[in-house]
Amino acid sequence: MERKRSIRRRQKPPFAERAKDHCRNFTAFMFSNVGIIFLVVLYMIAGAFMFIAIEGNEALERFAQIPFKRNETAMRLWQISCCEVNVFNKSVFEEKVGNEIRAYQEKIVLWARRGWQGSDITLESESPWSFSGAFLYSLTVITTIGYGNIVPRTEWGKIATIFYTIIGMPLFLLYLSNIGDILAKSFKWIYAKFCLCRVCPGVARRRAMRARRRARTEEREYSPEMGENGFDNTTITTSNVDDEIEDEITAETNTVTVPITICIMIMIGYIFFGARLFADWENWDILDGSYFCFISLSSIGFGDIVPGASLQTKGDTKMEISFILCAVYLLLGMALIAMCFNLMQEQVIYKIRSLKKCARGCFRCAKSVPVPIDDELKEPNNIN
């Protein structure tokens, strides 16, 4: 009897294992160099919607009562002056009116501390917590800038800010580390290719060395001592020489260090670029724009100059675009600053190692200098 071959189908793994694999792959992608950017942006968008849901309606309901309270105070003063108190009784009239005005002043101070900007807000108007404002607030929280012009006023908003910052700060630091490292390697490669050009003295010296080595190999090729196998040996030698030179160029491309002056010029250029943009968006001068960019990129964030302050119309499209572009400028600028710091750190480490090698070489040279010996001590005396 012929044995029937049993064909076993490959069984699929259980659903739990497949779910774990998909989650593992998704997590690896999200924390990769590309996924970390999307993760930070999605985290800020989610934070913007969260703060809008917590603070937006509450701010409208709280500040919408201000015009009614002002009208109520005016009506109360009218009743005191015409009905309740005789205006000829000066002391009683001043006491009643003073109490009403003092109570209204205390309410104004309380509203100002809770974020009231002095303009009337109704339920039909737009909330101060728009998407662009909440998005910028989410960015300033996780980057520790904290302008202070938009802050949570409710208890739930403060609690949400604490937990949002606890999770967002490590995520943003991971973003700075990964993206800064990628930008640093890319800029090093571009800088190395630019410096290792035909005009540079180092490359010209290596090309001259290559020409001399080729000339030597050609002399060996046509020399009578090499015999018949001289051509093959010369070909191998020429190939080895070319490989050594290419390896040298590649090694210098990978180990090249960018000067600190170039890093400083990049940071200054980015600051002036942002200053020019904000001068057009916010009607600032170059000094105020440069000051705002430096304070923001250094995560100091005093809050004395903030975007959108010169635009008083709520819901203005220009103000919304200004907030979004400001967030993008800060997000890219901090990665660029991290890149420059990374390159400057490598340059400093390279200089320190060079100084160590120089010091060791000088110490060895000083140690290897022969000490002069007198001829009388060197040759023994002959005693007859």
C-alpha positions as CSV (number, residue, x, y, z in Angstrom):
1,M,0.0,0.0,0.0
2,E,1.2,3.3,-0.9
3,R,1.5,5.7,1.9
4,K,-0.4,8.8,1.5
5,R,1.6,11.8,2.2
6,S,0.0,14.0,4.7
7,I,0.2,17.6,3.7
8,R,0.1,19.8,6.7
9,R,-1.1,23.3,6.2
10,R,0.8,25.9,8.0
11,Q,-1.3,27.0,10.9
12,K,-1.7,30.6,11.5
13,P,-0.6,31.9,14.9
14,P,-3.2,32.7,17.4
15,F,-4.9,36.1,17.3
16,A,-3.2,37.2,20.5
17,E,0.3,36.6,19.0
18,R,-0.6,38.3,15.8
19,A,-1.9,41.3,17.7
20,K,1.3,41.4,19.8
21,D,3.4,41.3,16.6
22,H,1.4,44.1,15.0
23,C,1.6,46.2,18.2
24,R,5.4,45.6,18.3
25,N,5.9,46.6,14.7
26,F,3.7,49.7,15.1
27,T,5.6,50.7,18.3
28,A,9.0,50.3,16.5
29,F,7.8,52.4,13.6
30,M,6.3,55.1,15.8
31,F,9.6,55.4,17.8
32,S,11.7,55.3,14.7
33,N,13.3,58.4,13.2
34,V,10.3,59.0,10.9
35,G,7.6,57.9,13.2
36,I,8.7,60.1,16.1
37,I,7.9,63.2,14.1
38,F,4.3,62.0,13.4
39,L,4.0,60.9,17.1
40,V,4.9,64.4,18.4
41,V,2.6,66.2,16.0
42,L,-0.3,63.8,16.7
43,Y,0.4,64.2,20.5
44,M,0.2,68.0,20.1
45,I,-3.0,67.8,18.0
46,A,-4.6,65.5,20.6
47,G,-3.6,67.9,23.4
48,A,-5.1,70.8,21.5
49,F,-8.5,69.1,21.2
50,M,-8.3,68.0,24.9
51,F,-7.6,71.5,26.1
52,I,-10.3,72.9,23.9
53,A,-12.8,70.5,25.3
54,I,-11.8,71.3,28.9
55,E,-11.2,75.0,28.8
56,G,-13.1,76.3,25.8
57,N,-16.7,76.2,26.9
58,E,-15.8,77.0,30.4
59,A,-14.1,80.2,29.4
60,L,-17.2,81.2,27.3
61,E,-19.6,80.5,30.1
62,R,-17.5,82.4,32.6
63,F,-16.6,85.5,30.6
64,A,-20.0,85.7,29.0
65,Q,-21.5,86.9,32.3
66,I,-19.2,90.0,32.5
67,P,-21.4,92.3,30.3
68,F,-24.5,91.3,32.4
69,K,-22.7,92.0,35.6
70,R,-21.6,95.4,34.4
71,N,-25.2,96.3,33.4
72,E,-26.4,95.0,36.7
73,T,-24.0,97.2,38.5
74,A,-25.0,100.2,36.5
75,M,-28.7,99.5,37.2
76,R,-27.9,99.1,40.9
77,L,-26.2,102.5,40.9
78,W,-29.2,104.1,39.2
79,Q,-31.6,102.7,41.8
80,I,-29.4,104.0,44.7
81,S,-29.3,107.5,43.2
82,C,-32.9,107.8,42.3
83,C,-34.9,105.7,44.7
84,E,-33.1,104.3,47.7
85,V,-31.0,107.2,49.0
86,N,-31.5,110.9,49.0
87,V,-28.8,112.5,46.9
88,F,-28.6,115.4,49.3
89,N,-27.5,113.0,52.1
90,K,-23.9,113.0,50.9
91,S,-22.4,110.6,53.4
92,V,-25.0,107.8,52.9
93,F,-25.0,108.2,49.1
94,E,-21.2,108.0,48.9
95,E,-21.2,104.9,51.2
96,K,-23.8,103.0,49.1
97,V,-22.2,103.9,45.8
98,G,-18.7,103.2,47.1
99,N,-19.7,99.7,48.2
100,E,-21.2,98.9,44.8
101,I,-18.2,100.2,42.9
102,R,-15.8,98.4,45.2
103,A,-17.7,95.1,44.7
104,Y,-17.6,95.5,41.0
105,Q,-13.8,96.3,41.1
106,E,-13.2,93.1,43.0
107,K,-15.0,91.1,40.3
108,I,-13.0,92.8,37.6
109,V,-9.8,91.9,39.4
110,L,-11.0,88.3,39.8
111,W,-11.9,88.0,36.1
112,A,-8.6,89.4,35.1
113,R,-6.8,86.8,37.2
114,R,-8.8,84.1,35.5
115,G,-7.7,85.3,32.0
116,W,-10.1,88.0,31.0
117,Q,-8.4,90.3,28.4
118,G,-10.9,93.2,28.8
119,S,-13.1,92.6,25.8
120,D,-16.7,91.4,25.9
121,I,-17.2,87.7,25.1
122,T,-20.6,86.3,24.3
123,L,-21.7,82.7,23.8
124,E,-21.9,83.4,20.1
125,S,-18.3,84.6,19.8
126,E,-15.3,82.4,19.4
127,S,-13.5,80.9,22.4
128,P,-10.1,82.2,23.3
129,W,-9.0,78.5,23.2
130,S,-9.1,78.2,19.4
131,F,-7.4,75.2,17.7
132,S,-4.3,77.3,16.8
133,G,-4.0,78.8,20.3
134,A,-4.5,75.4,22.0
135,F,-2.0,73.8,19.5
136,L,0.6,76.5,20.4
137,Y,-0.1,76.0,24.1
138,S,0.5,72.2,23.7
139,L,3.8,72.9,22.1
140,T,4.9,75.4,24.7
141,V,4.0,73.0,27.5
142,I,6.1,70.0,26.3
143,T,9.0,72.2,25.2
144,T,9.0,74.0,28.6
145,I,8.8,77.4,26.9
146,G,5.6,78.5,28.7
147,Y,4.7,82.0,27.4
148,G,2.0,82.4,30.0
149,N,-0.5,84.3,27.7
150,I,-2.7,81.2,27.5
151,V,-3.0,79.2,30.7
152,P,-5.6,76.7,32.1
153,R,-8.1,78.2,34.6
154,T,-10.1,75.2,35.5
155,E,-9.2,72.5,38.0
156,W,-9.4,69.8,35.3
157,G,-7.4,71.9,32.9
158,K,-4.5,72.2,35.5
159,I,-4.6,68.4,36.2
160,A,-4.6,67.7,32.5
161,T,-1.6,70.0,32.0
162,I,0.4,68.1,34.6
163,F,-0.2,64.7,33.1
164,Y,0.2,66.0,29.6
165,T,3.6,67.5,30.4
166,I,4.8,64.3,32.2
167,I,4.2,62.3,29.1
168,G,5.0,64.9,26.5
169,M,8.4,66.1,27.8
170,P,10.2,62.7,27.5
171,L,8.6,62.3,24.1
172,F,9.9,65.7,22.9
173,L,13.3,65.0,24.3
174,L,13.3,61.7,22.3
175,Y,12.3,63.8,19.2
176,L,15.2,66.2,19.8
177,S,17.7,63.4,20.3
178,N,16.7,61.4,17.2
179,I,16.0,64.2,14.8
180,G,19.1,66.2,16.0
181,D,21.3,63.1,15.4
182,I,19.9,62.6,11.9
183,L,20.3,66.2,10.9
184,A,23.9,66.2,12.4
185,K,24.9,63.2,10.3
186,S,23.3,64.6,7.2
187,F,25.0,67.9,7.6
188,K,28.3,66.2,8.3
189,W,28.0,64.3,5.1
190,I,27.1,67.4,3.1
191,Y,29.9,69.4,4.7
192,A,32.4,66.6,4.0
193,K,31.4,66.3,0.4
194,F,31.7,70.1,0.1
195,C,35.1,70.2,1.7
196,L,36.5,67.2,0.0
197,C,36.2,68.8,-3.4
198,R,38.8,69.3,-6.1
199,V,39.8,72.7,-4.9
200,C,40.6,71.8,-1.3
201,P,44.3,71.4,-0.4
202,G,43.8,68.1,1.3
203,V,42.2,66.5,-1.7
204,A,44.8,68.0,-4.1
205,R,47.5,66.5,-1.9
206,R,45.9,63.1,-2.0
207,R,45.5,63.3,-5.7
208,A,49.2,64.1,-6.1
209,M,50.0,61.2,-3.8
210,R,47.9,59.0,-6.0
211,A,49.7,60.2,-9.2
212,R,53.1,59.5,-7.6
213,R,52.0,56.0,-6.6
214,R,50.7,55.3,-10.1
215,A,54.0,56.5,-11.6
216,R,55.9,54.1,-9.3
217,T,53.7,51.2,-10.3
218,E,54.2,52.0,-14.0
219,E,58.0,52.0,-13.5
220,R,57.7,48.6,-11.9
221,E,55.6,47.4,-14.7
222,Y,58.2,48.2,-17.4
223,S,61.2,47.2,-15.3
224,P,63.1,44.1,-16.5
225,E,63.3,42.6,-13.0
226,M,59.5,42.0,-12.9
227,G,59.4,39.6,-15.9
228,E,56.3,38.4,-17.5
229,N,54.2,38.6,-14.3
230,G,55.0,42.3,-13.9
231,F,51.7,43.5,-15.5
232,D,49.5,41.5,-13.2
233,N,51.4,42.5,-10.1
234,T,51.3,46.1,-11.2
235,T,47.5,45.9,-11.7
236,I,47.0,44.4,-8.3
237,T,49.2,47.1,-6.8
238,T,47.4,49.9,-8.6
239,S,44.1,48.5,-7.4
240,N,45.3,48.3,-3.9
241,V,46.5,51.9,-4.0
242,D,43.2,53.1,-5.3
243,D,41.3,51.2,-2.6
244,E,43.5,52.7,0.1
245,I,42.9,56.2,-1.2
246,E,39.2,55.7,-1.5
247,D,39.1,54.2,2.0
248,E,41.0,57.2,3.2
249,I,38.5,59.6,1.6
250,T,35.6,57.6,3.0
251,A,37.1,57.6,6.5
252,E,37.6,61.3,6.4
253,T,34.1,61.8,5.2
254,N,32.7,59.8,8.2
255,T,35.0,61.3,10.8
256,V,34.9,64.9,9.6
257,T,34.0,67.5,12.3
258,V,32.1,70.7,11.5
259,P,33.7,73.9,12.9
260,I,31.9,75.7,15.7
261,T,31.8,78.9,13.8
262,I,29.6,77.3,11.1
263,C,27.2,76.0,13.8
264,I,26.9,79.4,15.3
265,M,26.3,80.9,11.9
266,I,23.5,78.4,11.2
267,M,21.8,79.3,14.5
268,I,22.2,83.1,13.9
269,G,20.9,82.7,10.4
270,Y,17.8,80.7,11.5
271,I,17.1,83.3,14.2
272,F,17.3,86.2,11.7
273,F,15.1,84.2,9.2
274,G,12.4,83.9,11.9
275,A,12.8,87.5,12.9
276,R,12.1,88.5,9.3
277,L,9.1,86.3,9.1
278,F,7.6,87.5,12.4
279,A,8.3,91.1,11.4
280,D,6.0,90.6,8.4
281,W,3.3,88.6,10.4
282,E,3.2,90.6,13.6
283,N,4.4,94.0,12.5
284,W,7.4,93.8,14.7
285,D,10.8,95.2,14.1
286,I,13.9,93.1,13.5
287,L,15.1,93.5,17.1
288,D,11.8,92.3,18.6
289,G,11.6,89.4,16.2
290,S,15.2,88.3,16.9
291,Y,14.5,88.6,20.7
292,F,11.4,86.6,20.4
293,C,13.1,83.8,18.3
294,F,16.0,83.6,20.7
295,I,13.9,83.5,23.8
296,S,11.6,80.9,22.3
297,L,14.3,78.6,20.8
298,S,16.3,78.7,24.1
299,S,13.1,77.6,25.9
300,I,13.3,80.7,28.2
301,G,9.9,82.0,27.2
302,F,9.4,85.2,29.2
303,G,6.0,85.9,27.5
304,D,6.5,89.6,27.1
305,I,6.3,89.2,23.3
306,V,4.0,86.6,22.0
307,P,2.5,85.9,18.5
308,G,-1.0,87.2,17.9
309,A,-0.8,89.9,20.4
310,S,-0.9,92.7,17.8
311,L,-4.0,91.2,16.2
312,Q,-7.1,92.1,18.2
313,T,-9.8,90.6,16.1
314,K,-10.9,87.2,17.3
315,G,-11.1,84.5,14.7
316,D,-8.9,86.4,12.3
317,T,-7.3,84.0,9.7
318,K,-4.0,85.8,9.9
319,M,-3.8,85.2,13.6
320,E,-4.6,81.5,13.2
321,I,-1.9,81.1,10.5
322,S,0.5,83.0,12.7
323,F,0.0,80.6,15.6
324,I,0.4,77.5,13.4
325,L,3.5,78.8,11.6
326,C,5.0,79.8,15.0
327,A,4.5,76.3,16.3
328,V,6.1,74.8,13.1
329,Y,9.0,77.3,13.4
330,L,9.7,76.3,17.0
331,L,9.4,72.6,16.3
332,L,11.9,72.7,13.5
333,G,14.1,75.3,15.2
334,M,14.7,73.2,18.3
335,A,15.7,70.2,16.2
336,L,18.1,72.5,14.3
337,I,19.5,73.8,17.6
338,A,20.0,70.2,18.8
339,M,21.8,69.4,15.6
340,C,24.2,72.4,16.1
341,F,24.8,71.4,19.7
342,N,25.6,67.9,18.6
343,L,28.1,69.1,16.0
344,M,29.7,71.5,18.5
345,Q,30.0,68.8,21.0
346,E,31.8,66.6,18.5
347,Q,34.1,69.4,17.6
348,V,35.0,70.1,21.2
349,I,35.7,66.4,21.9
350,Y,37.9,66.3,18.8
351,K,39.9,69.3,19.9
352,I,40.4,67.8,23.4
353,R,41.6,64.5,21.9
354,S,44.0,66.4,19.6
355,L,45.4,68.3,22.6
356,K,45.9,65.0,24.5
357,K,47.7,63.5,21.6
358,C,49.9,66.6,21.2
359,A,50.7,66.6,24.9
360,R,51.6,62.8,24.9
361,G,53.8,63.3,21.8
362,C,55.7,66.2,23.5
363,F,56.1,64.2,26.7
364,R,57.5,61.2,24.7
365,C,59.9,63.4,22.8
366,A,61.1,65.0,26.0
367,K,61.6,61.6,27.6
368,S,63.5,60.1,24.6
369,V,66.1,62.9,24.5
370,P,69.6,61.2,25.2
371,V,71.4,62.5,28.2
372,P,75.1,63.5,27.5
373,I,77.7,61.4,29.3
374,D,81.2,62.5,30.0
375,D,84.0,60.7,28.1
376,E,85.9,60.2,31.3
377,L,83.0,58.3,32.9
378,K,82.3,56.4,29.8
379,E,85.8,55.0,29.3
380,P,87.5,53.1,32.1
381,N,90.8,54.3,33.4
382,N,93.9,52.1,32.7
383,I,95.9,51.8,35.8
384,N,99.4,50.5,35.3
